[in-house]
């Protein structure tokens, strides 16, 4: 994403969640310890099967998309244009009607004024575009685990209201980069923070989706599964990014094969070394990731985040020809999903 705006002034002080095993506030109910049951008030995912099929062995032929409809293609369109008109234009050129909203006019969604957000929501509705996910800065590269938790709670409050306004079921989060803490304290603080965030999200009927990117659980399947087990909330699921493993130095496909039952949202990108390329042209095994997801009943959106014209967390400037590059990456993704 573009360089993150400086956090707004901290709101009234709230206590840091305890470092150590997650302790729930007495005023909030414990999440269920048994099988996860979706609250009736939670917005439905884009598609839901009545039950998730058992994983099946992969064959030489690629799994077909779910019956009855084609894949839901979306995009993080601020990688094509900073303004909403430009973002809508690339969606129209691709023939897509879904977006993952991160910034508009280089402002994160949480930093838009109420009036600006109302205009964005109206423009999306007028153009028949549905928002599949909001991409937050919570727990991201510029929010280390030692930073003020108040900033994340304040952003969460705004984005949960905006999810409800847009009918958006998912909010992207990460799991906090370290900033000098010993690993056990880093782990405990991440679990405490994410647990508190999930409690708030559950009450609002929104699901937090943790991305394999920055933070304690960003690059390890073991840690991802431990985070889910410790928080144990129906409001915490996983976002799998197909391309993050290449620049971060781990096998993304191997991670996916272990965490796939918990994946409800997908980012599609590809990379060669530290260079991002259109999906299918790099070393991320994007086609294999698609196979694994479909074989395990994935019914959510495929959200393009190509990074071919933008290096998130580094600069907000788009390369020349960004709209055309985004469209080309989108067509490459669509071919992989056929």
mmCIF file of C-alpha atoms in Angstrom:
data_model
loop_
_atom_site.group_PDB
_atom_site.id
_atom_site.type_symbol
_atom_site.label_atom_id
_atom_site.label_comp_id
_atom_site.label_asym_id
_atom_site.label_seq_id
_atom_site.Cartn_x
_atom_site.Cartn_y
_atom_site.Cartn_z
ATOM 1 C CA UNK A 1 0.000 0.000 0.000
ATOM 2 C CA UNK A 2 1.135 3.612 -0.230
ATOM 3 C CA UNK A 3 3.221 5.036 2.593
ATOM 4 C CA UNK A 4 1.021 5.011 5.632
ATOM 5 C CA UNK A 5 -0.224 8.269 6.973
ATOM 6 C CA UNK A 6 1.006 9.274 10.382
ATOM 7 C CA UNK A 7 -1.381 7.975 13.031
ATOM 8 C CA UNK A 8 -3.906 10.459 14.236
ATOM 9 C CA UNK A 9 -3.601 11.789 17.748
ATOM 10 C CA UNK A 10 -4.265 9.136 20.331
ATOM 11 C CA UNK A 11 -7.719 9.058 21.770
ATOM 12 C CA UNK A 12 -8.368 8.815 25.462
ATOM 13 C CA UNK A 13 -5.976 6.324 26.986
ATOM 14 C CA UNK A 14 -7.045 2.717 27.129
ATOM 15 C CA UNK A 15 -5.003 0.102 28.928
ATOM 16 C CA UNK A 16 -2.634 -2.082 26.955
ATOM 17 C CA UNK A 17 -3.973 -5.658 26.853
ATOM 18 C CA UNK A 18 -1.984 -7.847 29.212
ATOM 19 C CA UNK A 19 1.323 -9.282 27.985
ATOM 20 C CA UNK A 20 0.888 -12.979 28.481
ATOM 21 C CA UNK A 21 -1.936 -15.390 27.743
ATOM 22 C CA UNK A 22 -5.087 -13.593 26.613
ATOM 23 C CA UNK A 23 -7.391 -12.634 29.474
ATOM 24 C CA UNK A 24 -10.865 -11.606 28.437
ATOM 25 C CA UNK A 25 -12.568 -8.580 29.966
ATOM 26 C CA UNK A 26 -15.304 -9.659 32.371
ATOM 27 C CA UNK A 27 -17.829 -7.596 30.456
ATOM 28 C CA UNK A 28 -17.355 -9.540 27.230
ATOM 29 C CA UNK A 29 -18.397 -13.159 26.753
ATOM 30 C CA UNK A 30 -15.822 -15.810 26.062
ATOM 31 C CA UNK A 31 -15.723 -16.932 22.423
ATOM 32 C CA UNK A 32 -17.024 -20.460 21.986
ATOM 33 C CA UNK A 33 -14.594 -23.250 22.703
ATOM 34 C CA UNK A 34 -16.397 -25.709 20.487
ATOM 35 C CA UNK A 35 -16.895 -25.578 16.733
ATOM 36 C CA UNK A 36 -17.112 -22.082 15.297
ATOM 37 C CA UNK A 37 -20.663 -21.032 14.485
ATOM 38 C CA UNK A 38 -21.211 -17.910 12.453
ATOM 39 C CA UNK A 39 -23.397 -15.311 14.152
ATOM 40 C CA UNK A 40 -26.664 -14.688 12.339
ATOM 41 C CA UNK A 41 -25.884 -10.983 12.168
ATOM 42 C CA UNK A 42 -22.550 -11.398 10.424
ATOM 43 C CA UNK A 43 -22.582 -10.462 6.710
ATOM 44 C CA UNK A 44 -22.318 -13.493 4.490
ATOM 45 C CA UNK A 45 -19.161 -14.130 2.481
ATOM 46 C CA UNK A 46 -19.473 -13.713 -1.257
ATOM 47 C CA UNK A 47 -20.281 -17.395 -1.667
ATOM 48 C CA UNK A 48 -20.848 -20.107 0.887
ATOM 49 C CA UNK A 49 -21.162 -23.806 0.383
ATOM 50 C CA UNK A 50 -23.551 -25.555 2.757
ATOM 51 C CA UNK A 51 -20.555 -27.433 4.093
ATOM 52 C CA UNK A 52 -16.878 -27.375 3.226
ATOM 53 C CA UNK A 53 -15.918 -30.511 1.316
ATOM 54 C CA UNK A 54 -13.176 -32.722 2.604
ATOM 55 C CA UNK A 55 -9.774 -32.019 1.018
ATOM 56 C CA UNK A 56 -9.282 -34.182 -2.011
ATOM 57 C CA UNK A 57 -6.173 -35.347 -3.752
ATOM 58 C CA UNK A 58 -4.995 -33.103 -6.532
ATOM 59 C CA UNK A 59 -5.056 -34.525 -10.014
ATOM 60 C CA UNK A 60 -3.439 -33.506 -13.250
ATOM 61 C CA UNK A 61 -6.593 -31.643 -14.237
ATOM 62 C CA UNK A 62 -7.224 -28.353 -12.500
ATOM 63 C CA UNK A 63 -10.258 -28.071 -10.198
ATOM 64 C CA UNK A 64 -13.190 -26.269 -11.709
ATOM 65 C CA UNK A 65 -14.590 -23.046 -10.249
ATOM 66 C CA UNK A 66 -17.642 -23.492 -8.000
ATOM 67 C CA UNK A 67 -20.752 -24.414 -10.012
ATOM 68 C CA UNK A 68 -23.299 -21.789 -10.870
ATOM 69 C CA UNK A 69 -21.025 -18.789 -11.198
ATOM 70 C CA UNK A 70 -17.554 -17.775 -12.229
ATOM 71 C CA UNK A 71 -14.817 -16.626 -9.891
ATOM 72 C CA UNK A 72 -15.332 -13.329 -8.081
ATOM 73 C CA UNK A 73 -12.489 -11.104 -9.270
ATOM 74 C CA UNK A 74 -11.670 -7.984 -7.279
ATOM 75 C CA UNK A 75 -8.717 -5.672 -6.954
ATOM 76 C CA UNK A 76 -6.898 -3.296 -4.640
ATOM 77 C CA UNK A 77 -7.285 -0.582 -7.211
ATOM 78 C CA UNK A 78 -5.202 2.142 -5.583
ATOM 79 C CA UNK A 79 -2.338 0.312 -7.322
ATOM 80 C CA UNK A 80 -3.821 1.562 -10.599
ATOM 81 C CA UNK A 81 -4.878 5.107 -9.695
ATOM 82 C CA UNK A 82 -5.049 7.213 -6.533
ATOM 83 C CA UNK A 83 -8.481 8.705 -7.269
ATOM 84 C CA UNK A 84 -11.713 6.764 -7.168
ATOM 85 C CA UNK A 85 -12.661 7.624 -10.749
ATOM 86 C CA UNK A 86 -9.412 6.097 -11.981
ATOM 87 C CA UNK A 87 -9.903 3.048 -9.783
ATOM 88 C CA UNK A 88 -13.419 2.518 -11.096
ATOM 89 C CA UNK A 89 -12.150 2.929 -14.659
ATOM 90 C CA UNK A 90 -9.756 -0.033 -14.409
ATOM 91 C CA UNK A 91 -12.484 -2.183 -12.881
ATOM 92 C CA UNK A 92 -14.767 -1.277 -15.786
ATOM 93 C CA UNK A 93 -12.048 -2.105 -18.307
ATOM 94 C CA UNK A 94 -11.581 -5.521 -16.694
ATOM 95 C CA UNK A 95 -15.338 -6.080 -16.449
ATOM 96 C CA UNK A 96 -15.163 -6.526 -12.674
ATOM 97 C CA UNK A 97 -17.718 -5.320 -10.140
ATOM 98 C CA UNK A 98 -15.829 -5.912 -6.869
ATOM 99 C CA UNK A 99 -13.100 -3.930 -5.146
ATOM 100 C CA UNK A 100 -10.928 -4.187 -2.045
ATOM 101 C CA UNK A 101 -10.747 -0.668 -0.696
ATOM 102 C CA UNK A 102 -7.485 0.554 0.854
ATOM 103 C CA UNK A 103 -6.963 4.233 -0.023
ATOM 104 C CA UNK A 104 -8.748 6.947 -1.982
ATOM 105 C CA UNK A 105 -6.764 10.002 -3.056
ATOM 106 C CA UNK A 106 -3.863 8.454 -1.111
ATOM 107 C CA UNK A 107 -5.865 8.606 2.134
ATOM 108 C CA UNK A 108 -6.500 5.346 4.017
ATOM 109 C CA UNK A 109 -10.203 4.569 4.352
ATOM 110 C CA UNK A 110 -10.075 5.259 8.094
ATOM 111 C CA UNK A 111 -8.665 8.752 7.431
ATOM 112 C CA UNK A 112 -11.464 9.830 5.091
ATOM 113 C CA UNK A 113 -13.837 12.349 6.607
ATOM 114 C CA UNK A 114 -17.437 11.264 6.990
ATOM 115 C CA UNK A 115 -18.380 13.440 4.028
ATOM 116 C CA UNK A 116 -15.593 11.989 1.874
ATOM 117 C CA UNK A 117 -16.557 8.445 2.822
ATOM 118 C CA UNK A 118 -20.215 9.118 2.002
ATOM 119 C CA UNK A 119 -19.182 10.308 -1.484
ATOM 120 C CA UNK A 120 -17.032 7.201 -1.982
ATOM 121 C CA UNK A 121 -19.842 4.880 -0.871
ATOM 122 C CA UNK A 122 -22.306 6.608 -3.209
ATOM 123 C CA UNK A 123 -19.934 6.418 -6.182
ATOM 124 C CA UNK A 124 -19.367 2.712 -5.596
ATOM 125 C CA UNK A 125 -23.100 2.069 -5.332
ATOM 126 C CA UNK A 126 -23.876 4.154 -8.411
ATOM 127 C CA UNK A 127 -21.354 2.100 -10.392
ATOM 128 C CA UNK A 128 -22.615 -1.241 -9.079
ATOM 129 C CA UNK A 129 -19.330 -2.019 -7.309
ATOM 130 C CA UNK A 130 -19.303 -4.115 -4.153
ATOM 131 C CA UNK A 131 -16.521 -3.880 -1.536
ATOM 132 C CA UNK A 132 -15.267 -7.363 -0.621
ATOM 133 C CA UNK A 133 -12.819 -6.228 2.078
ATOM 134 C CA UNK A 134 -11.403 -3.122 3.715
ATOM 135 C CA UNK A 135 -7.607 -3.115 4.053
ATOM 136 C CA UNK A 136 -6.601 -1.597 7.386
ATOM 137 C CA UNK A 137 -3.219 -0.600 8.797
ATOM 138 C CA UNK A 138 -3.870 -2.499 12.041
ATOM 139 C CA UNK A 139 -0.863 -4.595 13.039
ATOM 140 C CA UNK A 140 0.920 -3.626 9.821
ATOM 141 C CA UNK A 141 4.511 -2.637 9.037
ATOM 142 C CA UNK A 142 4.192 0.828 10.585
ATOM 143 C CA UNK A 143 2.395 -0.436 13.709
ATOM 144 C CA UNK A 144 4.961 -2.388 15.779
ATOM 145 C CA UNK A 145 3.815 -4.336 18.799
ATOM 146 C CA UNK A 146 5.350 -1.736 21.117
ATOM 147 C CA UNK A 147 3.345 1.105 19.571
ATOM 148 C CA UNK A 148 0.196 2.653 21.035
ATOM 149 C CA UNK A 149 -2.658 0.165 20.866
ATOM 150 C CA UNK A 150 -5.030 3.129 21.019
ATOM 151 C CA UNK A 151 -4.347 3.876 17.353
ATOM 152 C CA UNK A 152 -5.525 0.419 16.331
ATOM 153 C CA UNK A 153 -8.630 0.540 18.520
ATOM 154 C CA UNK A 154 -9.547 3.947 17.094
ATOM 155 C CA UNK A 155 -9.027 2.770 13.505
ATOM 156 C CA UNK A 156 -10.993 -0.400 14.175
ATOM 157 C CA UNK A 157 -13.937 1.607 15.500
ATOM 158 C CA UNK A 158 -14.076 3.720 12.341
ATOM 159 C CA UNK A 159 -13.621 0.814 9.937
ATOM 160 C CA UNK A 160 -16.219 -1.398 11.583
ATOM 161 C CA UNK A 161 -18.788 1.358 11.062
ATOM 162 C CA UNK A 162 -17.667 1.716 7.463
ATOM 163 C CA UNK A 163 -17.834 -2.040 6.894
ATOM 164 C CA UNK A 164 -21.435 -1.958 8.051
ATOM 165 C CA UNK A 165 -22.221 0.992 5.793
ATOM 166 C CA UNK A 166 -20.757 -0.806 2.768
ATOM 167 C CA UNK A 167 -22.068 -4.277 3.612
ATOM 168 C CA UNK A 168 -18.468 -5.502 3.739
ATOM 169 C CA UNK A 169 -17.836 -8.710 5.724
ATOM 170 C CA UNK A 170 -14.029 -8.607 6.040
ATOM 171 C CA UNK A 171 -11.380 -6.303 7.465
ATOM 172 C CA UNK A 172 -7.699 -7.038 6.750
ATOM 173 C CA UNK A 173 -5.253 -6.986 9.685
ATOM 174 C CA UNK A 174 -1.708 -8.177 10.383
ATOM 175 C CA UNK A 175 0.053 -9.367 13.533
ATOM 176 C CA UNK A 176 2.436 -6.599 14.567
ATOM 177 C CA UNK A 177 6.142 -6.464 13.721
ATOM 178 C CA UNK A 178 8.455 -6.765 16.697
ATOM 179 C CA UNK A 179 10.408 -3.817 18.062
ATOM 180 C CA UNK A 180 12.923 -5.281 20.466
ATOM 181 C CA UNK A 181 10.775 -7.496 22.671
ATOM 182 C CA UNK A 182 11.895 -11.035 23.517
ATOM 183 C CA UNK A 183 9.975 -13.519 21.369
ATOM 184 C CA UNK A 184 7.722 -14.818 24.192
ATOM 185 C CA UNK A 185 6.622 -11.289 25.114
ATOM 186 C CA UNK A 186 6.100 -10.430 21.439
ATOM 187 C CA UNK A 187 3.914 -13.514 21.042
ATOM 188 C CA UNK A 188 1.861 -12.835 24.163
ATOM 189 C CA UNK A 189 1.263 -9.196 23.302
ATOM 190 C CA UNK A 190 0.205 -10.041 19.722
ATOM 191 C CA UNK A 191 -2.258 -12.660 20.954
ATOM 192 C CA UNK A 192 -3.659 -10.254 23.541
ATOM 193 C CA UNK A 193 -4.092 -7.451 21.042
ATOM 194 C CA UNK A 194 -5.577 -9.569 18.270
ATOM 195 C CA UNK A 195 -7.888 -11.217 20.790
ATOM 196 C CA UNK A 196 -9.223 -7.870 21.937
ATOM 197 C CA UNK A 197 -9.644 -6.678 18.346
ATOM 198 C CA UNK A 198 -11.536 -9.863 17.462
ATOM 199 C CA UNK A 199 -13.913 -9.399 20.400
ATOM 200 C CA UNK A 200 -14.786 -5.907 19.202
ATOM 201 C CA UNK A 201 -15.169 -7.078 15.584
ATOM 202 C CA UNK A 202 -17.379 -10.004 16.576
ATOM 203 C CA UNK A 203 -19.761 -7.673 18.399
ATOM 204 C CA UNK A 204 -20.004 -5.628 15.187
ATOM 205 C CA UNK A 205 -20.617 -8.645 12.939
ATOM 206 C CA UNK A 206 -17.360 -8.247 10.982
ATOM 207 C CA UNK A 207 -14.599 -10.813 10.477
ATOM 208 C CA UNK A 208 -10.936 -9.832 10.811
ATOM 209 C CA UNK A 209 -8.808 -11.557 8.180
ATOM 210 C CA UNK A 210 -5.140 -11.960 9.120
ATOM 211 C CA UNK A 211 -2.712 -11.679 6.217
ATOM 212 C CA UNK A 212 0.526 -13.640 5.857
ATOM 213 C CA UNK A 213 2.618 -10.480 5.748
ATOM 214 C CA UNK A 214 4.002 -8.319 8.558
ATOM 215 C CA UNK A 215 4.053 -9.498 12.149
ATOM 216 C CA UNK A 216 4.515 -12.401 14.520
ATOM 217 C CA UNK A 217 2.308 -14.795 12.537
ATOM 218 C CA UNK A 218 3.137 -13.362 9.122
ATOM 219 C CA UNK A 219 5.501 -16.015 7.756
ATOM 220 C CA UNK A 220 4.907 -19.204 9.765
ATOM 221 C CA UNK A 221 2.038 -21.677 9.460
ATOM 222 C CA UNK A 222 2.730 -22.849 13.023
ATOM 223 C CA UNK A 223 2.310 -19.336 14.378
ATOM 224 C CA UNK A 224 -0.778 -18.662 12.250
ATOM 225 C CA UNK A 225 -2.476 -21.760 13.611
ATOM 226 C CA UNK A 226 -1.358 -20.939 17.152
ATOM 227 C CA UNK A 227 -2.826 -17.445 16.838
ATOM 228 C CA UNK A 228 -6.170 -18.869 15.701
ATOM 229 C CA UNK A 229 -6.145 -21.450 18.487
ATOM 230 C CA UNK A 230 -5.290 -18.940 21.207
ATOM 231 C CA UNK A 231 -7.773 -16.274 20.123
ATOM 232 C CA UNK A 232 -10.418 -18.830 19.187
ATOM 233 C CA UNK A 233 -12.976 -16.408 17.802
ATOM 234 C CA UNK A 234 -15.385 -16.732 14.871
ATOM 235 C CA UNK A 235 -14.365 -13.165 14.036
ATOM 236 C CA UNK A 236 -10.765 -14.116 13.197
ATOM 237 C CA UNK A 237 -10.055 -15.925 9.929
ATOM 238 C CA UNK A 238 -7.241 -15.874 7.380
ATOM 239 C CA UNK A 239 -6.355 -13.915 4.276
ATOM 240 C CA UNK A 240 -3.819 -15.769 2.133
ATOM 241 C CA UNK A 241 -1.566 -13.771 -0.174
ATOM 242 C CA UNK A 242 -0.168 -15.966 -2.943
ATOM 243 C CA UNK A 243 2.956 -13.890 -3.552
ATOM 244 C CA UNK A 244 4.218 -12.760 -0.149
ATOM 245 C CA UNK A 245 6.320 -15.862 0.452
ATOM 246 C CA UNK A 246 8.778 -15.085 -2.347
ATOM 247 C CA UNK A 247 10.144 -11.736 -1.104
ATOM 248 C CA UNK A 248 9.790 -12.787 2.532
ATOM 249 C CA UNK A 249 11.746 -16.004 2.010
ATOM 250 C CA UNK A 250 9.271 -18.788 2.788
ATOM 251 C CA UNK A 251 7.287 -21.325 0.757
ATOM 252 C CA UNK A 252 3.822 -19.822 0.417
ATOM 253 C CA UNK A 253 2.303 -22.924 -1.142
ATOM 254 C CA UNK A 254 3.539 -25.103 1.722
ATOM 255 C CA UNK A 255 2.022 -22.640 4.203
ATOM 256 C CA UNK A 256 -1.274 -22.613 2.328
ATOM 257 C CA UNK A 257 -1.575 -26.396 2.392
ATOM 258 C CA UNK A 258 -1.558 -26.264 6.213
ATOM 259 C CA UNK A 259 -3.824 -23.268 6.787
ATOM 260 C CA UNK A 260 -6.259 -23.583 3.873
ATOM 261 C CA UNK A 261 -9.343 -24.628 5.928
ATOM 262 C CA UNK A 262 -9.236 -21.220 7.631
ATOM 263 C CA UNK A 263 -8.784 -19.072 4.490
ATOM 264 C CA UNK A 264 -11.784 -16.897 3.601
ATOM 265 C CA UNK A 265 -10.109 -14.217 1.460
ATOM 266 C CA UNK A 266 -7.232 -14.260 -1.058
ATOM 267 C CA UNK A 267 -4.786 -11.713 -2.460
ATOM 268 C CA UNK A 268 -3.243 -12.630 -5.794
ATOM 269 C CA UNK A 269 0.265 -11.520 -6.694
ATOM 270 C CA UNK A 270 3.458 -13.107 -8.021
ATOM 271 C CA UNK A 271 7.163 -12.356 -7.679
ATOM 272 C CA UNK A 272 10.646 -13.270 -8.817
ATOM 273 C CA UNK A 273 13.145 -12.518 -6.077
ATOM 274 C CA UNK A 274 12.363 -9.004 -4.887
ATOM 275 C CA UNK A 275 10.614 -8.051 -8.140
ATOM 276 C CA UNK A 276 6.852 -8.373 -8.561
ATOM 277 C CA UNK A 277 5.472 -9.680 -11.846
ATOM 278 C CA UNK A 278 1.994 -10.428 -13.268
ATOM 279 C CA UNK A 279 0.329 -13.509 -11.753
ATOM 280 C CA UNK A 280 1.619 -16.731 -13.272
ATOM 281 C CA UNK A 281 4.990 -15.344 -14.377
ATOM 282 C CA UNK A 282 6.920 -15.663 -11.132
ATOM 283 C CA UNK A 283 8.018 -18.164 -8.513
ATOM 284 C CA UNK A 284 4.989 -18.024 -6.207
ATOM 285 C CA UNK A 285 3.240 -21.062 -7.769
ATOM 286 C CA UNK A 286 0.035 -19.078 -8.081
ATOM 287 C CA UNK A 287 -1.697 -21.709 -10.227
ATOM 288 C CA UNK A 288 -0.902 -24.389 -7.636
ATOM 289 C CA UNK A 289 -2.275 -22.141 -4.895
ATOM 290 C CA UNK A 290 -5.505 -21.744 -6.874
ATOM 291 C CA UNK A 291 -5.739 -25.543 -7.184
ATOM 292 C CA UNK A 292 -5.275 -26.089 -3.443
ATOM 293 C CA UNK A 293 -7.843 -23.463 -2.557
ATOM 294 C CA UNK A 294 -10.448 -24.823 -4.959
ATOM 295 C CA UNK A 295 -9.795 -28.405 -3.918
ATOM 296 C CA UNK A 296 -10.616 -27.355 -0.367
ATOM 297 C CA UNK A 297 -13.845 -25.590 -1.264
ATOM 298 C CA UNK A 298 -12.732 -21.959 -1.350
ATOM 299 C CA UNK A 299 -15.684 -19.770 -2.396
ATOM 300 C CA UNK A 300 -14.419 -16.251 -1.697
ATOM 301 C CA UNK A 301 -13.058 -13.426 -3.825
ATOM 302 C CA UNK A 302 -9.720 -13.356 -5.647
ATOM 303 C CA UNK A 303 -8.382 -9.880 -4.961
ATOM 304 C CA UNK A 304 -5.585 -8.640 -7.219
ATOM 305 C CA UNK A 305 -2.740 -6.839 -5.418
ATOM 306 C CA UNK A 306 -0.044 -6.974 -8.099
ATOM 307 C CA UNK A 307 2.574 -4.539 -6.733
ATOM 308 C CA UNK A 308 3.819 -4.105 -10.314
ATOM 309 C CA UNK A 309 3.420 -0.313 -10.175
ATOM 310 C CA UNK A 310 3.572 0.328 -6.441
ATOM 311 C CA UNK A 311 5.772 -0.864 -3.584
ATOM 312 C CA UNK A 312 3.560 -0.657 -0.504
ATOM 313 C CA UNK A 313 5.070 0.597 2.761
ATOM 314 C CA UNK A 314 7.791 2.380 0.746
ATOM 315 C CA UNK A 315 6.274 5.081 -1.460
ATOM 316 C CA UNK A 316 2.854 6.269 -2.460
ATOM 317 C CA UNK A 317 3.955 7.138 -5.987
ATOM 318 C CA UNK A 318 2.624 5.037 -8.838
ATOM 319 C CA UNK A 319 4.855 4.145 -11.760
ATOM 320 C CA UNK A 320 4.052 5.563 -15.177
ATOM 321 C CA UNK A 321 1.516 3.394 -16.954
ATOM 322 C CA UNK A 322 0.055 2.030 -13.703
ATOM 323 C CA UNK A 323 -3.527 1.647 -15.019
ATOM 324 C CA UNK A 324 -2.402 -0.402 -18.029
ATOM 325 C CA UNK A 325 -0.089 -2.517 -15.863
ATOM 326 C CA UNK A 326 -2.921 -3.212 -13.414
ATOM 327 C CA UNK A 327 -5.271 -4.238 -16.211
ATOM 328 C CA UNK A 328 -2.620 -6.540 -17.694
ATOM 329 C CA UNK A 329 -2.076 -8.158 -14.283
ATOM 330 C CA UNK A 330 -5.836 -8.507 -13.866
ATOM 331 C CA UNK A 331 -6.172 -10.308 -17.188
ATOM 332 C CA UNK A 332 -3.294 -12.613 -16.217
ATOM 333 C CA UNK A 333 -5.106 -13.418 -12.956
ATOM 334 C CA UNK A 334 -8.372 -14.068 -14.766
ATOM 335 C CA UNK A 335 -6.644 -16.545 -17.098
ATOM 336 C CA UNK A 336 -5.323 -18.466 -14.093
ATOM 337 C CA UNK A 337 -8.810 -18.666 -12.625
ATOM 338 C CA UNK A 338 -10.522 -20.065 -15.743
#
